[in-house]
PDB file of C-alpha atoms in Angstrom:
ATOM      1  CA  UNK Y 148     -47.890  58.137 -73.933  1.00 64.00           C
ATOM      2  CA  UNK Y 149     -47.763  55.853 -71.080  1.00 68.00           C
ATOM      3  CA  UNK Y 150     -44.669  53.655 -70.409  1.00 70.00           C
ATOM      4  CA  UNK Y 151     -45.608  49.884 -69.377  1.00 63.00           C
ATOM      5  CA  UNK Y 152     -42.821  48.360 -67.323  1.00 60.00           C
ATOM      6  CA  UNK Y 153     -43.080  45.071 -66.834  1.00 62.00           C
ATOM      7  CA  UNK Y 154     -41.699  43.025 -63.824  1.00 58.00           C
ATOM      8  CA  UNK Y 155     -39.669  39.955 -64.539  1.00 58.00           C
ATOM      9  CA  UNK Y 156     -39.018  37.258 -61.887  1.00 59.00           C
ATOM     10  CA  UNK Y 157     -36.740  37.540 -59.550  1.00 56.00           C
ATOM     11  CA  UNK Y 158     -35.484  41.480 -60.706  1.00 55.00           C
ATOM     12  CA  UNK Y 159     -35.495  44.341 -58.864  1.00 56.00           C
ATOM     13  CA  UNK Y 160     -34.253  47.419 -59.829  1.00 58.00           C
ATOM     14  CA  UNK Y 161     -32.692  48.276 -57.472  1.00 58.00           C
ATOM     15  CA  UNK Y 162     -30.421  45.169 -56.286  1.00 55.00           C
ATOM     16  CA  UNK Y 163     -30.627  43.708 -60.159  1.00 57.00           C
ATOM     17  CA  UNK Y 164     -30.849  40.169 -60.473  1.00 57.00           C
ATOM     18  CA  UNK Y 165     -31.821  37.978 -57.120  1.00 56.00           C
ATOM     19  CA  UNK Y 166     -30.385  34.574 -56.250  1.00 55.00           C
ATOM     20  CA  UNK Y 167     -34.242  33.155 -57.124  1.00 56.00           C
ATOM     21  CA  UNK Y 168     -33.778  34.251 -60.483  1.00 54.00           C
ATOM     22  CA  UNK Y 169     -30.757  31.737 -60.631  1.00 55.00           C
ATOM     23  CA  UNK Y 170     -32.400  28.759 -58.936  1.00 54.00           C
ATOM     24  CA  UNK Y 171     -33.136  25.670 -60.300  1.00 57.00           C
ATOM     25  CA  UNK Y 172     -36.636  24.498 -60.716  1.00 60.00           C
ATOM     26  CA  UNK Y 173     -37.306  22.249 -57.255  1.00 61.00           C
ATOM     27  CA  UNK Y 174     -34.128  23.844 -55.794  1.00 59.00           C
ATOM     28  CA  UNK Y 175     -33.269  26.799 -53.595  1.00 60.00           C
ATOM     29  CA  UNK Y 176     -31.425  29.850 -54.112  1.00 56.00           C
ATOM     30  CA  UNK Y 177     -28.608  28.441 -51.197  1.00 53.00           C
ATOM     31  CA  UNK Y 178     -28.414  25.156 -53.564  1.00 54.00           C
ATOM     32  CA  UNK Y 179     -27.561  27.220 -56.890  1.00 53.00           C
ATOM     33  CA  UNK Y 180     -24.981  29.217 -55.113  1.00 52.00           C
ATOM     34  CA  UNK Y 181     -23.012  26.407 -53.959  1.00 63.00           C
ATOM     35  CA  UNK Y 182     -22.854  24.630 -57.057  1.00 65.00           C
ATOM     36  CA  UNK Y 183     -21.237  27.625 -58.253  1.00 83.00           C
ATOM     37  CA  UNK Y 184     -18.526  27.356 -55.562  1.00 86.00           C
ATOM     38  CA  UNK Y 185     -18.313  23.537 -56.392  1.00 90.00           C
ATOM     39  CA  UNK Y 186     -17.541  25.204 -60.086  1.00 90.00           C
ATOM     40  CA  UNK Y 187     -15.155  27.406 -58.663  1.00 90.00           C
ATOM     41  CA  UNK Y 188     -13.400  25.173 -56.740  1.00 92.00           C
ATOM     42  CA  UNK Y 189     -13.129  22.121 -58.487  1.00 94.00           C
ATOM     43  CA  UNK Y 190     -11.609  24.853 -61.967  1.00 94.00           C
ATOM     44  CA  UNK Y 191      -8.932  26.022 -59.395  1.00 95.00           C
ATOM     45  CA  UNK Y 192      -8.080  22.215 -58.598  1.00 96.00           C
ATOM     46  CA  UNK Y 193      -7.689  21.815 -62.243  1.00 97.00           C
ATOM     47  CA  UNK Y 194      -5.451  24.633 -62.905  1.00 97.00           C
ATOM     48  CA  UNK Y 195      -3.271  23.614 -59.976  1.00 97.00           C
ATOM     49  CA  UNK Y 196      -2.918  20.519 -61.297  1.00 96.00           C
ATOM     50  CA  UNK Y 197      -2.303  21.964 -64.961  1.00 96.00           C
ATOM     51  CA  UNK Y 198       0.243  24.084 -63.927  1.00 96.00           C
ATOM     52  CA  UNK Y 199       1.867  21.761 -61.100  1.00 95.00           C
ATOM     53  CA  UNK Y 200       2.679  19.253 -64.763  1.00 95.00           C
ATOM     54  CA  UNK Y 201       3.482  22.463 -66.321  1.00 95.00           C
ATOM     55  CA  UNK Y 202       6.249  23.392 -63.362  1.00 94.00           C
ATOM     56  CA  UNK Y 203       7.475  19.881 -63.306  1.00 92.00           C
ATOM     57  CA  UNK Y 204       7.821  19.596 -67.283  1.00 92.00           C
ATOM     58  CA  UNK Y 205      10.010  23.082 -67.241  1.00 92.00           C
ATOM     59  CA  UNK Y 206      12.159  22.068 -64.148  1.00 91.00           C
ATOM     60  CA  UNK Y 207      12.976  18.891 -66.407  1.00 90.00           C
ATOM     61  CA  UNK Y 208      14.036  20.437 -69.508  1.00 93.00           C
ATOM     62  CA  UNK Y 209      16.445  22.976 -67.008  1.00 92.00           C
ATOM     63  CA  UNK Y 210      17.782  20.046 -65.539  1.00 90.00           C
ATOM     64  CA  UNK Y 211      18.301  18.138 -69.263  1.00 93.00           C
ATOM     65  CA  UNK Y 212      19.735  21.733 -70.384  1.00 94.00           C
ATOM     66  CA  UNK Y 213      22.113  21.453 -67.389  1.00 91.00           C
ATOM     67  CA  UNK Y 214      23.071  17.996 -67.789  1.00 90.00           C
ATOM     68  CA  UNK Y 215      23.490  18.543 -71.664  1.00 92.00           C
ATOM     69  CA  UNK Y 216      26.363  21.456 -71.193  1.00 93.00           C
ATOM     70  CA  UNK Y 217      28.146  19.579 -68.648  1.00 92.00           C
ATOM     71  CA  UNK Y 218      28.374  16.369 -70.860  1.00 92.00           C
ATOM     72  CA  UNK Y 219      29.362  18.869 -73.736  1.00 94.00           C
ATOM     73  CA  UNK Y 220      32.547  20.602 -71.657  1.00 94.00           C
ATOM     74  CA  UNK Y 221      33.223  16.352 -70.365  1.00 93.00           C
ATOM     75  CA  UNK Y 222      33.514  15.964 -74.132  1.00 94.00           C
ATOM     76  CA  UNK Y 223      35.634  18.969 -74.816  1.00 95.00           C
ATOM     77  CA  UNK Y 224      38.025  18.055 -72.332  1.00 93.00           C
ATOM     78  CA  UNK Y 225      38.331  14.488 -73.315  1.00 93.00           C
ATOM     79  CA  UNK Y 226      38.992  15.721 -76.573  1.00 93.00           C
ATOM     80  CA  UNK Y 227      42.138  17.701 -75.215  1.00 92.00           C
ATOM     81  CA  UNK Y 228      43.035  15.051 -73.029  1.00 92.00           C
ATOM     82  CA  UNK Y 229      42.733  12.602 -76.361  1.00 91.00           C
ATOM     83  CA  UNK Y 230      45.210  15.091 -78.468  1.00 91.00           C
ATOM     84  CA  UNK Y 231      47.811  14.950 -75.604  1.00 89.00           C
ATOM     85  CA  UNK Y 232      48.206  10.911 -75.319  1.00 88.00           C
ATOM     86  CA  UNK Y 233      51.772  10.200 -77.557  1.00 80.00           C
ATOM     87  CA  UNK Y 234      51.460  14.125 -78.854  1.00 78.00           C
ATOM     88  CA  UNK Y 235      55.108  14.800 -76.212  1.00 72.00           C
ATOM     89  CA  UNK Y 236      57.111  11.551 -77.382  1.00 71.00           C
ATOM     90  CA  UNK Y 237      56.476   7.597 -77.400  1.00 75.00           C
ATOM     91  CA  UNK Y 238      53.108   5.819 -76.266  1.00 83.00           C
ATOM     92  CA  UNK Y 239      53.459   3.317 -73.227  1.00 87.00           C
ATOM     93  CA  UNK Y 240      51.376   1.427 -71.591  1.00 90.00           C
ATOM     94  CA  UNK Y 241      50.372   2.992 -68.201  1.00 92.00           C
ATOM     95  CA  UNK Y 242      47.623   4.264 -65.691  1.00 94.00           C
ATOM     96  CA  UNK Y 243      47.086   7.908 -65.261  1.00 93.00           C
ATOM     97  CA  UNK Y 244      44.570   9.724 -63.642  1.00 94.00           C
ATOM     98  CA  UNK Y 245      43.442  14.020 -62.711  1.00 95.00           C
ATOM     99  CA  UNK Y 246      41.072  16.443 -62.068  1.00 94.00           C
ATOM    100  CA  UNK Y 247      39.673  19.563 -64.216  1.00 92.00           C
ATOM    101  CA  UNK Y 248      37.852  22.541 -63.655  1.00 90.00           C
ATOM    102  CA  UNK Y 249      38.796  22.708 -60.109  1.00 90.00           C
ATOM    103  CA  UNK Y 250      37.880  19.122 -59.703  1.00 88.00           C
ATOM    104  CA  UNK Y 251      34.422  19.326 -60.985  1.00 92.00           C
ATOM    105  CA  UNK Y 252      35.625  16.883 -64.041  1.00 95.00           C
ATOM    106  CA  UNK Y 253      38.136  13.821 -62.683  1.00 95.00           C
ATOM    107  CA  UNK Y 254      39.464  11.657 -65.852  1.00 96.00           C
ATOM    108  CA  UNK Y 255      41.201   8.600 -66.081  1.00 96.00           C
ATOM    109  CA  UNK Y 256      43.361   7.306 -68.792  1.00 96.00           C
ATOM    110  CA  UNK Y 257      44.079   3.826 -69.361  1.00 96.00           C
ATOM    111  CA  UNK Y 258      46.915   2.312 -72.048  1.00 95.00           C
ATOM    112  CA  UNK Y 259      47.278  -1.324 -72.831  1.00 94.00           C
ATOM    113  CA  UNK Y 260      48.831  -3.078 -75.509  1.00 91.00           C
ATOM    114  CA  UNK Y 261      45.966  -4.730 -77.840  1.00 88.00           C
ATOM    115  CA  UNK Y 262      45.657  -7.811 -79.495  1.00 83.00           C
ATOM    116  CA  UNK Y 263      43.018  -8.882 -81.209  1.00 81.00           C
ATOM    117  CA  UNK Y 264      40.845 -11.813 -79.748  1.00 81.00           C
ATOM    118  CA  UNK Y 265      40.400 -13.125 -83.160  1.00 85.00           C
ATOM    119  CA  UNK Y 266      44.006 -13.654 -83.821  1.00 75.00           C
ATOM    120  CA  UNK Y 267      46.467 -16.636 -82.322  1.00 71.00           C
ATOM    121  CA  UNK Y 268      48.228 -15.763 -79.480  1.00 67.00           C
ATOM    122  CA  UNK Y 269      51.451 -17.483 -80.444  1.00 64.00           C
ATOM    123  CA  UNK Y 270      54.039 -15.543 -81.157  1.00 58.00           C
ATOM    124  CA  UNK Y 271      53.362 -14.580 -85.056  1.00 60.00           C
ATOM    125  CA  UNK Y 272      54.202 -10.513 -84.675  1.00 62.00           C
ATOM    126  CA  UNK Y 273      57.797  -9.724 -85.788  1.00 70.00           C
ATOM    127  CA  UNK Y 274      60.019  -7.992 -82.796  1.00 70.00           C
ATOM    128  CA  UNK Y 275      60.606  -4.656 -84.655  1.00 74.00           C
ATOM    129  CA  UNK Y 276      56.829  -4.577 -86.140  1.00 79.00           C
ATOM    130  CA  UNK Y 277      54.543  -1.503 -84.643  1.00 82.00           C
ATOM    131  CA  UNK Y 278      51.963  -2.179 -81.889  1.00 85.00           C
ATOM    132  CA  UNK Y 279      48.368  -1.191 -81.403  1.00 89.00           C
ATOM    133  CA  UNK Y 280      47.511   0.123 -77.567  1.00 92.00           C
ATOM    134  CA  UNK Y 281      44.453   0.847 -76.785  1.00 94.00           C
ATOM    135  CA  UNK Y 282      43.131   3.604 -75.178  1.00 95.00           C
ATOM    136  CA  UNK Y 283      40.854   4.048 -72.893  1.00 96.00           C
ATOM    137  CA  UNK Y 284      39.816   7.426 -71.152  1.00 96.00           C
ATOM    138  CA  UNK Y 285      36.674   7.638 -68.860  1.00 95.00           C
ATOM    139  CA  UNK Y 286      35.763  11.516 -67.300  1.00 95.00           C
ATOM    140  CA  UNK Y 287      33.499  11.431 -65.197  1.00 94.00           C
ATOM    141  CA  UNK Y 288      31.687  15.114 -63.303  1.00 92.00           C
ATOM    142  CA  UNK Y 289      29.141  13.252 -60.703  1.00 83.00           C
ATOM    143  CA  UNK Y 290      28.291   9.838 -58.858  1.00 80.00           C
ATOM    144  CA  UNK Y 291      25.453   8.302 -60.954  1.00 81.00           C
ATOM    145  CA  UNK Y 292      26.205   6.517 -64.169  1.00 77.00           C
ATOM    146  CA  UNK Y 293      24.571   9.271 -66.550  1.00 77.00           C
ATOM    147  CA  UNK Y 294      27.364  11.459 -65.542  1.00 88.00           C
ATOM    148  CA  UNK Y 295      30.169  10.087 -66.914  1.00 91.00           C
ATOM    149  CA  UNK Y 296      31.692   9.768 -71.054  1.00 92.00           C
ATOM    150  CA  UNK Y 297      34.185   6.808 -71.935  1.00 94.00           C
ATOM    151  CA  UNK Y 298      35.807   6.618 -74.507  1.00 94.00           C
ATOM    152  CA  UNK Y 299      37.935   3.746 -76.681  1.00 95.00           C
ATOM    153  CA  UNK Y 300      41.118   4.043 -79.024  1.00 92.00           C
ATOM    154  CA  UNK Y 301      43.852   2.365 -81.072  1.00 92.00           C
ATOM    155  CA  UNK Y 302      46.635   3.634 -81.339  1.00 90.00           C
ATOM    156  CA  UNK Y 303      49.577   2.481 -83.218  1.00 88.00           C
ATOM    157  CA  UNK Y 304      53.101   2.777 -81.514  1.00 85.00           C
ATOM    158  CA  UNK Y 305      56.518   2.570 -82.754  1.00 82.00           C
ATOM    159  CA  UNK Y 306      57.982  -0.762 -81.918  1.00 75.00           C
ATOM    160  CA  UNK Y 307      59.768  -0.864 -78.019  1.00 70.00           C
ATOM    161  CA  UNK Y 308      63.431  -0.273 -79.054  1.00 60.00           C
ATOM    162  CA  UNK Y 309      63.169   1.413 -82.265  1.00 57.00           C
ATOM    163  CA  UNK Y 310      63.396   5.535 -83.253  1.00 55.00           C
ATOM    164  CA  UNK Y 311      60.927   6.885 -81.985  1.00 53.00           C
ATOM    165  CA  UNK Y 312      60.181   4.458 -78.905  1.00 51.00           C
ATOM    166  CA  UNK Y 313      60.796   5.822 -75.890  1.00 50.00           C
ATOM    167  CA  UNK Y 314      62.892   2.762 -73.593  1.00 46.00           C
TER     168      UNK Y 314
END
């Protein structure tokens, strides 16, 4: 039994297939070969890109994440700071100011007496009646405006000159 072997174009057996076998009708084997570097070159560009929007989206959400447990301990500490204000003796009016965590957070702590804007300012609250002062503490860990908590309270306060008051 004889064995027929055909020849296709553009094989060899030895080298397998040949760049003609890979060429475009009316172009050249050079021509097909660079359109496959075009190919290459222009899927590399797109995965740079891909993963240069991939890099940047992951460096954001670190940076959020970082952002997120700083606010968190600002809010912890304001919450201490918050507990303190009257917890020693009387609330008065004042201006007072610090740093924490070896001056990573700075706070400052405001107390005013409140009135309400709705209310006549003449005179109507009795001399021994309680006050409201408001509170107002602002802690702050950086220089831009996203990195810094306020906060506003009432508190009520013994009247000046009664138990309780401190004179």
């Amino acid at each position: 039994m004889r064995r027929v072997v055909r020849r296709q174009r553009g094989f060899s057996p030895a080298l397998g297939r040949s760049p003609q076998a890979f060429s475009r009708p009316g172009g050249s084997a050079a021509q097909a070969a660079g359109f496959t570097l075009i190919e290459v070159v222009v899927a590399f560009g797109l995965l740079a890109l891909a993963l240069t929007l991939l890099l940047g989206a992951l460096s954001g959400a670190a940076r959020q994440i970082h952002q997120a447990a700083l606010s968190g301990r600002a809010a912890l500490h304001a919450q201490t700071l918050l507990a303190q204000v009257g917890a020693g003796g009387g609330l008065e009016p004042g201006h007072d100011e610090g740093d924490l965590d070896q001056g990573r957070y700075h706070w400052t702590l405001d107390i005013a007496p409140w009135t309400d804007p709705r209310l006549p300012t003449d005179g109507l609250a009795s001399p021994g009646a309680a006050r409201l002062l408001e509170v107002q503490l602002s802690v702050r860990w950086g220089a831009r405006d996203g990195e810094r908590l306020q906060w506003r309270s009432l508190r009520l306060a013994p009247a000046e000159g009664t138990l309780g008051a401190t004179q």
